[in-house]
Coordinates of C-alpha atoms in Angstrom, one line a residue:
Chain A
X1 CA 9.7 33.4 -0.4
X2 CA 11.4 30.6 1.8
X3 CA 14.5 30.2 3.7
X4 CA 15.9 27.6 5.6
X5 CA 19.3 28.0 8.0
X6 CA 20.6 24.9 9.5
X7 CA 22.5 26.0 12.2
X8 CA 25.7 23.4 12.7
X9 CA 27.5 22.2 9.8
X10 CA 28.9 19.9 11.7
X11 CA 27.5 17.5 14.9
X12 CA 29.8 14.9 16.6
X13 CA 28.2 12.8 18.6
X14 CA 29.1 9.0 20.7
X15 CA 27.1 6.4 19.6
X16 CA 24.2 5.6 22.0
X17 CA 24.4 9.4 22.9
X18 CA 21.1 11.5 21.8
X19 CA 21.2 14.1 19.1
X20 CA 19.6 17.6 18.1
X21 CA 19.9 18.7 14.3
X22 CA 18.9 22.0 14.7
X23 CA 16.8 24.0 12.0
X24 CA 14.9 27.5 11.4
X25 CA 12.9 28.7 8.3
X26 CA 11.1 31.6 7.3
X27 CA 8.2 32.5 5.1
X28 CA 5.3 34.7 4.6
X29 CA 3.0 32.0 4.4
X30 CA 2.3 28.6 6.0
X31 CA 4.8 25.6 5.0
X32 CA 5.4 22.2 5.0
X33 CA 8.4 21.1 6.4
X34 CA 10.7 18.2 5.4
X35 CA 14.1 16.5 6.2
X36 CA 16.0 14.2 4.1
X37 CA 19.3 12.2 4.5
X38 CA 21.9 11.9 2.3
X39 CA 24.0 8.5 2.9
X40 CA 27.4 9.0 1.2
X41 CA 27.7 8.8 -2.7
X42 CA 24.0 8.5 -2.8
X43 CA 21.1 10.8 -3.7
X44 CA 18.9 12.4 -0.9
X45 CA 15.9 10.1 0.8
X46 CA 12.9 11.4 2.5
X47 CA 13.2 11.1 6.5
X48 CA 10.5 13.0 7.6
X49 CA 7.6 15.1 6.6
X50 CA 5.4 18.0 8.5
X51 CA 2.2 18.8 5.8
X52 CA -0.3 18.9 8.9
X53 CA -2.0 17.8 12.0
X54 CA 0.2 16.6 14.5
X55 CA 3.3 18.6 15.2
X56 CA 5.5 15.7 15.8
X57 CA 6.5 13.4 13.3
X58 CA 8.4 10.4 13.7
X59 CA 10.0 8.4 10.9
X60 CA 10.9 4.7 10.9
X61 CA 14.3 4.3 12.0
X62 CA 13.5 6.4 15.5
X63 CA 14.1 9.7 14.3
X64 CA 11.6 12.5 15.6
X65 CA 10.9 16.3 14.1
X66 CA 8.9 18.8 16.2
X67 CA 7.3 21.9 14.2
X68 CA 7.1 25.0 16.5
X69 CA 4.9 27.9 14.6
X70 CA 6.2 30.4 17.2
X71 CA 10.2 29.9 16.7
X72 CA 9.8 28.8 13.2
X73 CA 11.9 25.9 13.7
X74 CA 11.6 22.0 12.7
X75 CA 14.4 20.5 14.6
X76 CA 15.5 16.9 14.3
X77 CA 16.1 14.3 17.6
X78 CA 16.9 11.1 18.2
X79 CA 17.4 9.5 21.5
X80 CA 20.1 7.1 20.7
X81 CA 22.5 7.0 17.3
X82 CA 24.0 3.9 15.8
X83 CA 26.7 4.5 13.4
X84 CA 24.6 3.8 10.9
X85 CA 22.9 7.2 11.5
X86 CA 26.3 9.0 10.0
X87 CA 25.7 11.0 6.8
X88 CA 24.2 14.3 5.9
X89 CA 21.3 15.8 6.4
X90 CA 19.0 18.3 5.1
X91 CA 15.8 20.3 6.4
X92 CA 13.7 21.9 3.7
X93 CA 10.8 23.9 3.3
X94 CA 8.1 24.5 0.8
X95 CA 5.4 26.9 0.7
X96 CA 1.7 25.8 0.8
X97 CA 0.1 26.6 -2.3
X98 CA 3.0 26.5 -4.7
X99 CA 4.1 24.0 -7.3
X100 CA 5.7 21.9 -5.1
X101 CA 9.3 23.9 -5.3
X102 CA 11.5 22.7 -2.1
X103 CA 14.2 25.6 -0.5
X104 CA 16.9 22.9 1.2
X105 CA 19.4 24.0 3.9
X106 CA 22.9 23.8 3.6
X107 CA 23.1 20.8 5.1
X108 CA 24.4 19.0 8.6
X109 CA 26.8 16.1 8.6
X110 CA 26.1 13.7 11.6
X111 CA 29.2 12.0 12.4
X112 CA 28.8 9.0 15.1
X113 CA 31.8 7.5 16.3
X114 CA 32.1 4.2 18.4
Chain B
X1 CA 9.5 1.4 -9.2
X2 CA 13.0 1.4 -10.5
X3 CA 12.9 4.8 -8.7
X4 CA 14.6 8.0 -10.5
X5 CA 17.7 6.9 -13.0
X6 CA 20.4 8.9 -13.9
X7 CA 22.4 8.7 -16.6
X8 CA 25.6 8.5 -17.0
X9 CA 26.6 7.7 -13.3
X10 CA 29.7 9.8 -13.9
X11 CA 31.0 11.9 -16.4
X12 CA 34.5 12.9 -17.1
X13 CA 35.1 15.9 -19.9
X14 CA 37.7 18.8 -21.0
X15 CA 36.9 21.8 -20.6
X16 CA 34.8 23.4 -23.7
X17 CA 33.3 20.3 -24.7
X18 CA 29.3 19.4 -24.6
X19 CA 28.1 17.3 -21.6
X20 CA 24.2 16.0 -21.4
X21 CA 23.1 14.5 -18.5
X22 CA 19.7 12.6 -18.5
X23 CA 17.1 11.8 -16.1
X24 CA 13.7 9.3 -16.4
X25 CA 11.6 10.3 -13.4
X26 CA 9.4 7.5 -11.7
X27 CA 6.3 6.5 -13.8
X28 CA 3.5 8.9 -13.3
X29 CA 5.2 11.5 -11.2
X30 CA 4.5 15.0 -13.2
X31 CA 6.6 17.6 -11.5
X32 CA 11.0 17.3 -12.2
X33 CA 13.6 18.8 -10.7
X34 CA 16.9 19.4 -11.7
X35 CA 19.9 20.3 -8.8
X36 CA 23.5 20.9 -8.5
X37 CA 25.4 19.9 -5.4
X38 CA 29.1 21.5 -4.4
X39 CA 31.0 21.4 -1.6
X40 CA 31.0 25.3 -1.7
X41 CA 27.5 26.3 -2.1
X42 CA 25.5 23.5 -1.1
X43 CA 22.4 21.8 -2.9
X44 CA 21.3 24.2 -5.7
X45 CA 17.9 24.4 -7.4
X46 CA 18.6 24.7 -11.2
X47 CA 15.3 24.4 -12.5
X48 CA 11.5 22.9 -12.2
X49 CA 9.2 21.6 -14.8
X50 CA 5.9 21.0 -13.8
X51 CA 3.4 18.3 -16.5
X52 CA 6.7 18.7 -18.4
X53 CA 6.4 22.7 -18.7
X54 CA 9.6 24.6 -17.1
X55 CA 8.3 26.8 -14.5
X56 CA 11.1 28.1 -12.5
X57 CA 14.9 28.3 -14.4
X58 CA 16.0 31.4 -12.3
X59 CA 18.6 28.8 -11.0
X60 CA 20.1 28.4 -14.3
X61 CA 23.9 29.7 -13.9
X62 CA 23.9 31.2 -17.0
X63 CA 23.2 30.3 -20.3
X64 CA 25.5 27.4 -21.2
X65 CA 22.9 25.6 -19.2
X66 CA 20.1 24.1 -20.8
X67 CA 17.1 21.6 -19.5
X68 CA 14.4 20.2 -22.0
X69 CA 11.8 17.7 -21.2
X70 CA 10.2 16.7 -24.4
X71 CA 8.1 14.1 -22.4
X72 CA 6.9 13.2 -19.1
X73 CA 9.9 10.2 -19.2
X74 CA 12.2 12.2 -19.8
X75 CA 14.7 14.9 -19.2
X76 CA 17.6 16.5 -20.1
X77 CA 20.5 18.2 -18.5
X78 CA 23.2 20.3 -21.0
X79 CA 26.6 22.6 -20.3
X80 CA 27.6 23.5 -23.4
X81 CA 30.8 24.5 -23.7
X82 CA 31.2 22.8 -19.7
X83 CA 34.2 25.1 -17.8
X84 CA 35.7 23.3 -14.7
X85 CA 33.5 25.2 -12.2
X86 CA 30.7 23.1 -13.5
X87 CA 32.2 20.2 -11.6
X88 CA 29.6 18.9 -9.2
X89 CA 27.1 16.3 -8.6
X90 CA 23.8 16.8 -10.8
X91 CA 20.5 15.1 -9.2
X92 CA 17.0 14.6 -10.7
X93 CA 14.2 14.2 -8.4
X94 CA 10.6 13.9 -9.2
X95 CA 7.5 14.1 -7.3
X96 CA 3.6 14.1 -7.5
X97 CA 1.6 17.2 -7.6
X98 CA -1.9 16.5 -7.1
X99 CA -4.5 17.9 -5.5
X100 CA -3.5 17.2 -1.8
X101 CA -0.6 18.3 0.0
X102 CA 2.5 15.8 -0.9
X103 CA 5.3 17.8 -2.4
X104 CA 8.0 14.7 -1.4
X105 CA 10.3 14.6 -4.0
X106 CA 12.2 11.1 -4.8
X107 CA 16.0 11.7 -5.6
X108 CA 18.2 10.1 -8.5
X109 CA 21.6 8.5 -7.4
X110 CA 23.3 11.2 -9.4
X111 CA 25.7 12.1 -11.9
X112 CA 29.1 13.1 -10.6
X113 CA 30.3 15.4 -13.1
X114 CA 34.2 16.4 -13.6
X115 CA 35.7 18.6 -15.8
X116 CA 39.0 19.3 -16.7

């Protein structure tokens, strides 16, 4: 079995300031690692993913993920956050081998201000 | 791709009456998933179908839920009699299991669900 903390509810954060959404899973066997946003009064969107290779992913809009085997973690970063970046998000996990069922963490809202 | 659609976009019901929420994954995806969303516990898992099979309903609250997915375009949600605790927003995502590693799973817009 999976489990995913996130470990702020919350994160303020300045615009232009840089920004760590923190997360930590566990499992008995290896995983791929995900995190979607959830813009508000919309459904969830795929940010990120880890399935493999590389342990840094990097998504379009200048977010970054970094999987680290030994702490078990898959945190979030971005250098610089527009307002735009404000809405929730979600780290998941799903365990190789399985039918595809995603374990989703509570959730973290980013909230930028000017 | 229209993407996932949900049906209705919101729902508002008394308490003891029959709600069905629906759901048409994206053409050719064979794996759906049904979720609740509070403020209080989060996003919840209620159950997974997989080539239109139900594989995992251990997220089921109790048995005045019910999912059916009589073909691969489409699913359905039911609370039946629906109590006020079962307020919440209901997504449907779908994905594409294959042979390969994928497992992303494209979201619905949701159906906001109140009931009084």
């Amino acid at each position: 079995a999976q489990s995913v903390t996130q470990l702020d509810s919350q994160v303020p954060v300045f615009e232009e300031a840089p920004v760590e959404l923190r997360c930590n899973y566990s499992s008995s066997v290896s995983v791929y690692l995900f995190w979607y946003v959830q813009y508000p009064n919309q459904g969830l969107q795929l940010l990120l993913k880890y399935l493999s290779g590389s342990t840094l992913v990097e998504s379009i809009n200048g977010f970054e993920a970094e999987f680290n085997k030994s702490q078990t973690s898959f945190h979030l970063r971005k250098p610089s956050v527009h307002i735009s970046d404000t809405a929730e998000y979600f780290c998941a996990v799903s365990g190789r081998g399985n039918t595809g069922k995603l374990i989703f963490g509570q959730g973290t809202t980013l909230q930028v201000k000017p | 791709d229209a993407g996932v659609i949900q049906s209705p976009r919101h729902e508002v019901t008394e308490m003891g009456q029959e709600v069905t929420l629906r759901c048409k994954p994206i053409s050719g995806h064979n794996s759906l998933f049904w979720y609740r969303q509070t403020m209080m516990r989060g996003l919840e898992l209620l159950i997974y179908f997989n080539n239109n099979v139900p594989i995992d309903d251990s997220g089921m609250p109790e048995d005045r839920f019910s999912a059916k997915m009589p073909n691969a375009s489409f699913s359905t949600l039911k609370i039946q009699p629906s109590e006020p605790r079962d307020s919440a927003v209901y997504f449907c995502a779908s994905s594409f299991r294959g042979r390969g590693p994928s497992y992303e799973q494209y979201f619905g817009p949701g159906t906001r669900l109140t009931v009084t």
